[in-house]
GROMACS .gro file of C-alpha atoms in nm:
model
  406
    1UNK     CA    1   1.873  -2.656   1.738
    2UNK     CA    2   1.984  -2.665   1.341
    3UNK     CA    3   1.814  -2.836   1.128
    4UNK     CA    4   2.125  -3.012   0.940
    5UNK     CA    5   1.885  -3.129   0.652
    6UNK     CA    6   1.857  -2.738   0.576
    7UNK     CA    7   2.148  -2.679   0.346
    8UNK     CA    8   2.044  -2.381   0.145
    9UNK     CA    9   1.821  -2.056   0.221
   10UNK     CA   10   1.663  -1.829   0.013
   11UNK     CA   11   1.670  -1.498   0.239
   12UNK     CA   12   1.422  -1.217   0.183
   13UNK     CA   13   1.676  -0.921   0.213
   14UNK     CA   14   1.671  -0.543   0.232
   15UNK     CA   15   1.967  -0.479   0.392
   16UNK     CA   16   1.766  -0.365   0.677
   17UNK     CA   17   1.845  -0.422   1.068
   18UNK     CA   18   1.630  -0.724   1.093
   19UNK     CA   19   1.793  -0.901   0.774
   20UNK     CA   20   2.131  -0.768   0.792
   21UNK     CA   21   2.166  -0.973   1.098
   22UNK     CA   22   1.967  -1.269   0.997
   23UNK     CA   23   2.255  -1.392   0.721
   24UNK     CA   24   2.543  -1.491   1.044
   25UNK     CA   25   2.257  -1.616   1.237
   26UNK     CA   26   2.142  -1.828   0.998
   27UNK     CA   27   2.466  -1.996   0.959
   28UNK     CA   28   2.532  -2.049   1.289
   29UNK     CA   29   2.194  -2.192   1.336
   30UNK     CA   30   2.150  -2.400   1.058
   31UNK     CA   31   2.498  -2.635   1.052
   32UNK     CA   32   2.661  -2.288   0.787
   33UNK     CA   33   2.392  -2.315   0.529
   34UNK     CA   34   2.415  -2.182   0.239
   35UNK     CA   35   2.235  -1.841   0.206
   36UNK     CA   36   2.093  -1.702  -0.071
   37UNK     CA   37   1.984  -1.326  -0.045
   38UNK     CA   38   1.718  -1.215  -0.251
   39UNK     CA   39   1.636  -0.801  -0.316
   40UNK     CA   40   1.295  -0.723  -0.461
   41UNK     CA   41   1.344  -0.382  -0.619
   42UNK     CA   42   0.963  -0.179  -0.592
   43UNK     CA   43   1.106   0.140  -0.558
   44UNK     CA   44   1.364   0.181  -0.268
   45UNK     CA   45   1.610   0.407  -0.494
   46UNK     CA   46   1.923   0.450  -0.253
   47UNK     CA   47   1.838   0.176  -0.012
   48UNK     CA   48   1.970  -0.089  -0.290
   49UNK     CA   49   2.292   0.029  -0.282
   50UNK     CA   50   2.613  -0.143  -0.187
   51UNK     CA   51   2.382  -0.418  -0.120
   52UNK     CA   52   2.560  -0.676  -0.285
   53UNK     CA   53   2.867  -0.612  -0.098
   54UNK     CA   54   2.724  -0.626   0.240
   55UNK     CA   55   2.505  -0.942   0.182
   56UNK     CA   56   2.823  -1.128   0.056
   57UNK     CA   57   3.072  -0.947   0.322
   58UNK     CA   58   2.811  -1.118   0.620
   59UNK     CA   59   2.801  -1.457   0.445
   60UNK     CA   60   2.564  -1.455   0.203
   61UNK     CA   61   2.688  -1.675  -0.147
   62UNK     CA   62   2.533  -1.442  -0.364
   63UNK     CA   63   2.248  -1.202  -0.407
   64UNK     CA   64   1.988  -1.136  -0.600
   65UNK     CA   65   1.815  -0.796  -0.710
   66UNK     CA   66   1.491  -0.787  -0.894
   67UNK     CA   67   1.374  -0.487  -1.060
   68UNK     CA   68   1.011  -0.542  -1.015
   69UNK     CA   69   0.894  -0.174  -1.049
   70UNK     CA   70   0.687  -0.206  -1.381
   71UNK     CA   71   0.511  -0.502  -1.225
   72UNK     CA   72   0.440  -0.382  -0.867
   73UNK     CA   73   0.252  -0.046  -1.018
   74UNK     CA   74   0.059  -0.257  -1.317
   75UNK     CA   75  -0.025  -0.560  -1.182
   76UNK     CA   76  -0.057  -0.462  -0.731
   77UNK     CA   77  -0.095  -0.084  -0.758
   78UNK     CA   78  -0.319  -0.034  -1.007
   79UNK     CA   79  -0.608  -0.343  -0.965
   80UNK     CA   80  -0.611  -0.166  -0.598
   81UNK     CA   81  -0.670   0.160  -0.723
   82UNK     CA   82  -0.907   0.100  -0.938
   83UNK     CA   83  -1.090  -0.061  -0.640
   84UNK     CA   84  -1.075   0.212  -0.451
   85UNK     CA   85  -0.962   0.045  -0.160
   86UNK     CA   86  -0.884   0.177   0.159
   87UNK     CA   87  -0.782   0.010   0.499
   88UNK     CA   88  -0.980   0.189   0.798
   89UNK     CA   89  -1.069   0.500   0.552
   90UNK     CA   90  -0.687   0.638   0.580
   91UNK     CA   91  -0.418   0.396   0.478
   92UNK     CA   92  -0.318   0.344   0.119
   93UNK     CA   93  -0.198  -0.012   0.168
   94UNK     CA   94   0.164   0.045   0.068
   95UNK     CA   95   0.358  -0.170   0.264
   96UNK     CA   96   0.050  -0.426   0.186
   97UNK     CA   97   0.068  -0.473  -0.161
   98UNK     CA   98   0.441  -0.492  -0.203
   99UNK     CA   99   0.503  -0.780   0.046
  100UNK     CA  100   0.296  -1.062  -0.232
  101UNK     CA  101   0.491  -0.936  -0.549
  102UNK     CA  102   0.838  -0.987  -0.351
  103UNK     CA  103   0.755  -1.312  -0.191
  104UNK     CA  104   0.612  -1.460  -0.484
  105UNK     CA  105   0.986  -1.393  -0.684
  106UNK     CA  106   1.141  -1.520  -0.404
  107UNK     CA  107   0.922  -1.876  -0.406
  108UNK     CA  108   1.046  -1.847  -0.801
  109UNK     CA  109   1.430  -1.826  -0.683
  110UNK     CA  110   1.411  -2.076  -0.459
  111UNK     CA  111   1.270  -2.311  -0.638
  112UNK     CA  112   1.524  -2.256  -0.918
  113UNK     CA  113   1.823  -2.249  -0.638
  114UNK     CA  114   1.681  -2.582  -0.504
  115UNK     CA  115   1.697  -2.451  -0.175
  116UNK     CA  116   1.540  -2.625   0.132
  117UNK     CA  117   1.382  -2.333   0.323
  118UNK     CA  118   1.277  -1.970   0.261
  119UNK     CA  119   1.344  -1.704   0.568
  120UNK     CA  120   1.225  -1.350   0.627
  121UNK     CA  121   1.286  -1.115   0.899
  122UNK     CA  122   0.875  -0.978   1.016
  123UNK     CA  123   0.830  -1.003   1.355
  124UNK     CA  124   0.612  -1.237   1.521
  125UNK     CA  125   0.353  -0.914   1.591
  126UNK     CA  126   0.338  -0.747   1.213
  127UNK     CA  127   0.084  -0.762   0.920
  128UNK     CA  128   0.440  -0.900   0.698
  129UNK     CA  129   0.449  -1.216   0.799
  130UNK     CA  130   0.123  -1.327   0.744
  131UNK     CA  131   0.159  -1.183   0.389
  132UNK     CA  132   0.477  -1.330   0.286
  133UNK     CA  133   0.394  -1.708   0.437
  134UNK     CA  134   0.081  -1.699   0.281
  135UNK     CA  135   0.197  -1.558  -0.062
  136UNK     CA  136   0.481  -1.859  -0.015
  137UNK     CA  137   0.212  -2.138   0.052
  138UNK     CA  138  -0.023  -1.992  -0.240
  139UNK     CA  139   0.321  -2.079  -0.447
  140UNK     CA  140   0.526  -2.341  -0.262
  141UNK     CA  141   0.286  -2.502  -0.044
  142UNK     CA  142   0.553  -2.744   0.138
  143UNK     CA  143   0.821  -2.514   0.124
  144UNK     CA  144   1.009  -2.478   0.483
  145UNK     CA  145   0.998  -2.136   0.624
  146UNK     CA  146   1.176  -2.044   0.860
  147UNK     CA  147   1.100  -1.679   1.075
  148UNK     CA  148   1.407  -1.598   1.303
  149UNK     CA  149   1.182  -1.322   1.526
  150UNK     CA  150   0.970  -1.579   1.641
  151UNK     CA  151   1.248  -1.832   1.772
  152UNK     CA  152   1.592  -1.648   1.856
  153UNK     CA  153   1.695  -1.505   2.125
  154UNK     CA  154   1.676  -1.165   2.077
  155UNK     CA  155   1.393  -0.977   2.230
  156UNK     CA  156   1.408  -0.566   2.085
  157UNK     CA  157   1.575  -0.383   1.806
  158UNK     CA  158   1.831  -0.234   2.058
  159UNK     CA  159   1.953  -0.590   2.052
  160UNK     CA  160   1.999  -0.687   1.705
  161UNK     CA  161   2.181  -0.324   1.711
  162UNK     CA  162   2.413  -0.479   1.982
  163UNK     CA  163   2.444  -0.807   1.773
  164UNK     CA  164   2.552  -0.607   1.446
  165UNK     CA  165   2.794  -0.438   1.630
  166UNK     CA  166   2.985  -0.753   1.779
  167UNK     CA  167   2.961  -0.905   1.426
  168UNK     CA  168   3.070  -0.559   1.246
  169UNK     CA  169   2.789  -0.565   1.048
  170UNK     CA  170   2.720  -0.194   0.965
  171UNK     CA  171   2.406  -0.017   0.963
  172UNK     CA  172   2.258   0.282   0.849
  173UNK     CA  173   2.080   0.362   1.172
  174UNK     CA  174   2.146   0.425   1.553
  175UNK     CA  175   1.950   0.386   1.868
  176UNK     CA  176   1.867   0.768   1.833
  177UNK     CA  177   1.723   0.757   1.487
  178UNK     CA  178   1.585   0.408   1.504
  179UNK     CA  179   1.214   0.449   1.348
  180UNK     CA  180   1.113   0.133   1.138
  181UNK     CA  181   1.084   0.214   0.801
  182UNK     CA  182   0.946   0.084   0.494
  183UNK     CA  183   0.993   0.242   0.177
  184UNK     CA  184   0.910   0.161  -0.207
  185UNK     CA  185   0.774   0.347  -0.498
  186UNK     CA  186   0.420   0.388  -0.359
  187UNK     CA  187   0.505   0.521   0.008
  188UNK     CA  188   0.688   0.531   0.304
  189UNK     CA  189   0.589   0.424   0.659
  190UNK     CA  190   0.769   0.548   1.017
  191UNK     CA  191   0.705   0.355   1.290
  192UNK     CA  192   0.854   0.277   1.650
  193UNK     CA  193   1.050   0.513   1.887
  194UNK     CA  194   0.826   0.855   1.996
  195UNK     CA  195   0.539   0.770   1.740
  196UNK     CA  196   0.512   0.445   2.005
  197UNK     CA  197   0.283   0.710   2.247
  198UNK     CA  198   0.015   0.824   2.012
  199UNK     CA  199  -0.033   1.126   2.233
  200UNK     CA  200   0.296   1.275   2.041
  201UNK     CA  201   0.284   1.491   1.760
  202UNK     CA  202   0.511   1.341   1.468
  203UNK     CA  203   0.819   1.559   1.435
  204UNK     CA  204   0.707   1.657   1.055
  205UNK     CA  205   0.990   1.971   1.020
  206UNK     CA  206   1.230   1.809   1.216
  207UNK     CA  207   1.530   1.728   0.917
  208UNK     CA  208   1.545   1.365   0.773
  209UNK     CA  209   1.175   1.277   0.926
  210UNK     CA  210   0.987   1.317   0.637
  211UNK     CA  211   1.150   1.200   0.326
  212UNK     CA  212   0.874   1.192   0.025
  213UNK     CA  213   0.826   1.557   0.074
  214UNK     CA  214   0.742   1.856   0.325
  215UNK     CA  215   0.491   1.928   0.569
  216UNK     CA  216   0.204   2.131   0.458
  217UNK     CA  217   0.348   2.400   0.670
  218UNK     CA  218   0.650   2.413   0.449
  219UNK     CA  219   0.505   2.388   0.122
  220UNK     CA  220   0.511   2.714  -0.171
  221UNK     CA  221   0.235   2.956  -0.055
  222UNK     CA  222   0.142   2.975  -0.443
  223UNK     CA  223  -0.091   2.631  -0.562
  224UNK     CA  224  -0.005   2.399  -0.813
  225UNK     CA  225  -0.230   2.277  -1.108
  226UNK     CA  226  -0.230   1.880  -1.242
  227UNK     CA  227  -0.473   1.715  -1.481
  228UNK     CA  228  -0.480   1.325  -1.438
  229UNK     CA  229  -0.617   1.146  -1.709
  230UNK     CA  230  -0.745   0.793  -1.666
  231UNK     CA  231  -0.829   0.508  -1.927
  232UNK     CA  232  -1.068   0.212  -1.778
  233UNK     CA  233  -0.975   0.366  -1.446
  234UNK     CA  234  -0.578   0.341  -1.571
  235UNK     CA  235  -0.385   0.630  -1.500
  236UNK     CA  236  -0.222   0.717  -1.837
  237UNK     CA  237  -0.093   1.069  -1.889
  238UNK     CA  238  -0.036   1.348  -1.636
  239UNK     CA  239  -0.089   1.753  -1.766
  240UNK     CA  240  -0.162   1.588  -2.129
  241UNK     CA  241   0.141   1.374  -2.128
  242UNK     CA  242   0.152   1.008  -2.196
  243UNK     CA  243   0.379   0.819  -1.938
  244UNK     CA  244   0.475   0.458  -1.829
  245UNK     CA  245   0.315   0.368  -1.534
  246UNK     CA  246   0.583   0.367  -1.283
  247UNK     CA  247   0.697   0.742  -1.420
  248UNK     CA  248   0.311   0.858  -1.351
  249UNK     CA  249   0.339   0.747  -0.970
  250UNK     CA  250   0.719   0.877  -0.949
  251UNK     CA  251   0.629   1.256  -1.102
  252UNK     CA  252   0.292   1.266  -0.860
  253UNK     CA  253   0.509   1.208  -0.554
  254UNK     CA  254   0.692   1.515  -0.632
  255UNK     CA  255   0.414   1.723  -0.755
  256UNK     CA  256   0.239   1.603  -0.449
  257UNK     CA  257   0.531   1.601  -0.206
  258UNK     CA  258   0.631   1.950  -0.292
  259UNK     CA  259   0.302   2.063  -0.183
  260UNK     CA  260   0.290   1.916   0.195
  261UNK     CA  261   0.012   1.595   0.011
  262UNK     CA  262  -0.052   1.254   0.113
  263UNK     CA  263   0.047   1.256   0.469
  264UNK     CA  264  -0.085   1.013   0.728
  265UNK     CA  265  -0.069   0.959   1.130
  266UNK     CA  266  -0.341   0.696   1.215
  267UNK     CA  267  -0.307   0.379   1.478
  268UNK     CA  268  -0.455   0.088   1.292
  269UNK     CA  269  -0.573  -0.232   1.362
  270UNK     CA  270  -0.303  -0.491   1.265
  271UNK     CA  271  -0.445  -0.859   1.157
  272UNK     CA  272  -0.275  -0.986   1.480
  273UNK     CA  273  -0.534  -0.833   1.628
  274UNK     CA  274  -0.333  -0.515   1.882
  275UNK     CA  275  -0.368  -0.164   1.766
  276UNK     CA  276  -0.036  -0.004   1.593
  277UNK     CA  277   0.076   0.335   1.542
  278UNK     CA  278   0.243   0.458   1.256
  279UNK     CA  279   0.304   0.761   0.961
  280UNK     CA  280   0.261   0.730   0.641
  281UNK     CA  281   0.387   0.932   0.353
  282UNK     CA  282   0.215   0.842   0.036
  283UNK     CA  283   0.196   1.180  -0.209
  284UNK     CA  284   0.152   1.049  -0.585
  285UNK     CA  285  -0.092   0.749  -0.438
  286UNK     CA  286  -0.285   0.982  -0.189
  287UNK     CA  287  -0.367   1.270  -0.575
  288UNK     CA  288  -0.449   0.908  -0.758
  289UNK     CA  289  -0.706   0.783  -0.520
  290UNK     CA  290  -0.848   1.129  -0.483
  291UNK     CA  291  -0.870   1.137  -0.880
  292UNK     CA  292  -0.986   0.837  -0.898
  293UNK     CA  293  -1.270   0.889  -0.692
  294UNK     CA  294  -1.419   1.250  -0.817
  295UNK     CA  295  -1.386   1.069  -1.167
  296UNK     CA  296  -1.611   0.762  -1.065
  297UNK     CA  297  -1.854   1.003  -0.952
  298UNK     CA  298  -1.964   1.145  -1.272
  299UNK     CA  299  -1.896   0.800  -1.468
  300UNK     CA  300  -2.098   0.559  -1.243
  301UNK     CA  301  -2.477   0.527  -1.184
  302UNK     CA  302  -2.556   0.571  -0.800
  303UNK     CA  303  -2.621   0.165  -0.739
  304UNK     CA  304  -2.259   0.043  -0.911
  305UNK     CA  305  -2.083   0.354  -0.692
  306UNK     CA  306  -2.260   0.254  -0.331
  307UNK     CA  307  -2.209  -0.147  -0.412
  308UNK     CA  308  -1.854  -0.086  -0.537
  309UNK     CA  309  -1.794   0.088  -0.193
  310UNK     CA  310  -1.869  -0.208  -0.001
  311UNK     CA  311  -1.642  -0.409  -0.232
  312UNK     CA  312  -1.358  -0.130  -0.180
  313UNK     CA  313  -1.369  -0.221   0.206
  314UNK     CA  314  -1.314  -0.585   0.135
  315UNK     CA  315  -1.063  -0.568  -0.134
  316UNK     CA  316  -0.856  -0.328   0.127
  317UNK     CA  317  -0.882  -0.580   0.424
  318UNK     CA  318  -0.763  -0.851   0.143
  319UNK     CA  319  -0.448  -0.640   0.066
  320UNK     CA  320  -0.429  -0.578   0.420
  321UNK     CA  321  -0.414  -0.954   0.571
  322UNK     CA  322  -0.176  -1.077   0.285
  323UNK     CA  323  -0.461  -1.256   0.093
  324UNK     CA  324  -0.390  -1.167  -0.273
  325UNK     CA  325  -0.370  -1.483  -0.413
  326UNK     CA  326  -0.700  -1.563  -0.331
  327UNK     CA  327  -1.015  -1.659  -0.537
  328UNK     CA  328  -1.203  -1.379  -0.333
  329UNK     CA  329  -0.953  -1.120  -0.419
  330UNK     CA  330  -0.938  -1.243  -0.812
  331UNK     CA  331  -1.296  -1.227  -0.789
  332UNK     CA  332  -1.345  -0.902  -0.672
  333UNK     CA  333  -1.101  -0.807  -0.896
  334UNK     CA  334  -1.312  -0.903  -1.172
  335UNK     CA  335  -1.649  -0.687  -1.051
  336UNK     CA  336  -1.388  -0.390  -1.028
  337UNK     CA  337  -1.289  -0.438  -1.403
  338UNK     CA  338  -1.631  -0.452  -1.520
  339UNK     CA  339  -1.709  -0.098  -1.384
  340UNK     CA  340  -1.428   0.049  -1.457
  341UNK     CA  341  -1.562   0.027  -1.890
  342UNK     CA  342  -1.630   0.359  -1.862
  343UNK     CA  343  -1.382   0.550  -1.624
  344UNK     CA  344  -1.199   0.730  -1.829
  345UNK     CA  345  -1.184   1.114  -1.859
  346UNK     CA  346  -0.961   1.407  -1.725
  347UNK     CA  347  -0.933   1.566  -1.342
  348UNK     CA  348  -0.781   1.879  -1.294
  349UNK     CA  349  -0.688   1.946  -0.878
  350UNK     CA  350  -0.559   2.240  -0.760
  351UNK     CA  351  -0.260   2.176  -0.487
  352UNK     CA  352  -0.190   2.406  -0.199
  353UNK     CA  353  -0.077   2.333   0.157
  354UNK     CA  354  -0.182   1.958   0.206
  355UNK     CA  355  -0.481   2.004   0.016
  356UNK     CA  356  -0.613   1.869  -0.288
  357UNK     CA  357  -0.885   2.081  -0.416
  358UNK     CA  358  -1.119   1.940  -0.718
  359UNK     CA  359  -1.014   2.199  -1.042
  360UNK     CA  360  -1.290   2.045  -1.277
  361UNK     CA  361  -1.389   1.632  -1.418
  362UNK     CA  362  -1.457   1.594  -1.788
  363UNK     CA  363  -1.532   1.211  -1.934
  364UNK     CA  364  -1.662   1.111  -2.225
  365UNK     CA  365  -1.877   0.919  -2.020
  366UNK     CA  366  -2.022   1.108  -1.793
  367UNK     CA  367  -2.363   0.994  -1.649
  368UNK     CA  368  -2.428   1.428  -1.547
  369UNK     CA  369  -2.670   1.552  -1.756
  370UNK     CA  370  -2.648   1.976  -1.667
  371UNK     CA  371  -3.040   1.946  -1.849
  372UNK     CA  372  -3.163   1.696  -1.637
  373UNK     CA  373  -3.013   1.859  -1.288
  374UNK     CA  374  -3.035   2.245  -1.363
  375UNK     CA  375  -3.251   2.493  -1.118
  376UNK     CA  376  -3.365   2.649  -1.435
  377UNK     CA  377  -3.633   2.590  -1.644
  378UNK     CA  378  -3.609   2.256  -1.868
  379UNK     CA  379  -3.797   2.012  -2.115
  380UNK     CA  380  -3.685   1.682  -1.949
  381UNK     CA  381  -3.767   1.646  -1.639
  382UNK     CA  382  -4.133   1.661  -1.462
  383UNK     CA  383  -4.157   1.743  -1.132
  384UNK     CA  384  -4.522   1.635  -1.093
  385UNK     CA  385  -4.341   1.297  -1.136
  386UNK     CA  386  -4.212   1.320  -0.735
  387UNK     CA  387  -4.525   1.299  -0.616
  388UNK     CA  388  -4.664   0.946  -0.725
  389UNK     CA  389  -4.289   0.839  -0.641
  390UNK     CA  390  -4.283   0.943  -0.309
  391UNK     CA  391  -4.596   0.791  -0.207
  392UNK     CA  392  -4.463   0.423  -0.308
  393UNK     CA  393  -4.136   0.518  -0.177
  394UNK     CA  394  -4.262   0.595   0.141
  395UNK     CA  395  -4.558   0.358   0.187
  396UNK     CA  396  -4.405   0.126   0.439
  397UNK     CA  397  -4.329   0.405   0.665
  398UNK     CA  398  -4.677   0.483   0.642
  399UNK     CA  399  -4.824   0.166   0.716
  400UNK     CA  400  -4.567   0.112   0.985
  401UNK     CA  401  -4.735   0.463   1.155
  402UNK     CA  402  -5.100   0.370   1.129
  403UNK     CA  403  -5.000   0.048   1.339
  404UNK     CA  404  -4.875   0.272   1.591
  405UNK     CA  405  -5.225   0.477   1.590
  406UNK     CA  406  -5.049   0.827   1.455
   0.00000   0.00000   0.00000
């Protein structure tokens, strides 16, 4: 039934199946409120366009498009990096960290548009819903929100494709090339259709699957060289030149999609709790984590690395469940800053087929002393040293033997 005190709607949009369709069935749902469509630009490049003129031509009053580029990669993007965080060891949380930055402009519109409810179009079994509603409560804690897949009558994407047709609503996609996508400046994910059975192999050369780049198979059979050098753990210049921070993730997504990098197939555990299967490209991000790393491991002593591991798998199941604006998140946050003082230096990969292979690390920094570590003979370190070491080290163990008569 509408809710005739709902008058006006700030709409998540992207002009996407789910949303495209949500504007007329909004207003015939809610006594033909007012809907206000809202665009949060991280990165979709073509997927913004004409926009406008399809929100307004299926009822919307007017929308909105926010360029939030510079803010997604400097404020989301990097803070993650820099944690090193990873959800179940493979996926570069792209999808993850976008949803907060959006829904937190939206709460901002609304609440400057006066409007009675926000809407969004995640289904009642994704990871997006939890991370919009709770970015909207952390904001707008009594804000309405309203979530059309878990209440209207629809029941699978082949039937909001039948709905858009009887309300000539067009689309960009078919029943033959339905995959759900999700793209920004970070990644982009496939899901649905044959990637459904994980016992199929992704079509990777089949034309228009892939999109950031090529299969390894298809990349130049001659390797390309990048230096990446970081600042506080910062990516700041790529092969010696300075660049903004969203041109440093846009020109490693074609040095690394050129050269078959940063491609995922994994089934994950969604915070709903059922397992989900799904491909991810992610070229620039997949070369920045990997830089990342190999530079933490010559500028942090072995204790800070291990610890900061730990912390990595917490920050990522943070992203992950939509819990950014959280003190445990800011806090972490905070332990990440304070070791990344002294991350800063160069890394120079080689890549070649898929592969990133480690081309040299130089920092300022660096904790490797070649003295202290060589085979050869040196002046620094005593080896007679081991021996009282060991026998602390391992005195519990033999303690723990003589009780067992060995």
């Amino acid at each position: 039934m509408a809710k005739k005190e709902i008058k006006k709607v700030v709409l998540a949009y992207s002009g996407g199946l789910d949303t495209s369709i949500i504007i007329p069935w909004l207003k015939e749902n809610y006594n033909n409120c007012e809907v206000i469509a809202v665009s949060g630009d991280v990165g979709q490049g073509t997927e913004l366009e004409g926009l406008e003129e399809k929100a307004i031509a299926t009822g919307a009053s007017k929308l909105y498009i926010e360029d939030l580029n510079k803010e997604f990669v400097e404020d989301y993007i990097w803070p993650t990096l820099k944690a090193g965080a990873v959800y179940e060891n493979k996926y570069l949380l792209g999808t993850s960290f976008a949803r907060p930055i959006i829904a937190k402009r939206i709460v901002e519109i609304a609440k400057a548009e006066g409007a009675d409810a926000i809407c969004h179009g995640c289904t009642g079994k994704g990871n997006d819903q939890v991370r919009f509603e709770l970015t909207i409560k952390a904001f707008a804690p009594d804000m309405e929100i309203i979530a059309p897949w878990r209440t209207w009558e629809f029941k699978s994407r082949e039937e909001e494709i039948a709905y858009a047709e009887a309300k000539n609503i067009p689309l960009k996609i078919n029943r033959e090339t339905n995959y759900s996508k999700d793209k920004n400046l970070w990644h982009l994910s496939h899901e649905g259709l044959d990637l459904e059975d994980p016992a199929n192999e992704p079509t990777y050369n089949k034309e228009g699957f892939l999109e950031l780049g090529v299969s390894p198979e298809q990349a130049p059979d001659q390797p390309t060289y990048v230096t990446i050098s970081f600042e506080k753990g910062i990516p700041v210049a790529v092969d010696g030149e300075k660049l903004e921070a969203v041109d440093i993730v846009k020109k490693l997504n074609k040095l690394g999609g050129e050269n078959g990098i940063g491609i995922v197939d994994m089934v994950e555990n969604r915070l709903v709790g059922m397992k989900a299967r799904g491909v991810y490209e992610t070229p620039g991000g997949t070369i920045l984590y990997a830089a990342h790393a190999k530079l933490e491991e010559i500028c942090l002593d072995r204790d800070t690395l291990h610890y900061k591991q730990n912390v990595a798998n917490r920050f990522a199941e943070l992203v992950y469940f939509g819990q950014w604006f959280t003190p445990l998140r800011e806090a972490l946050s905070a332990f990440v800053d304070k070791t990344q003082e002294t991350v800063t230096g160069d890394v120079k990969f080689k890549l070649y087929k898929g592969n990133i292979i480690d081309a040299g690390v130089t920092s300022e920094y660096s904790l490797y002393d070649e003295e202290v570590a060589t085979f050869d003979a040196d002046e620094v370190y005593d080896q007679n040293d081991s021996a009282g070491f060991i026998n602390l080290f391992g005195l519990p163990i033999k303690v723990q033997a003589k009780k067992k008569g060995y």
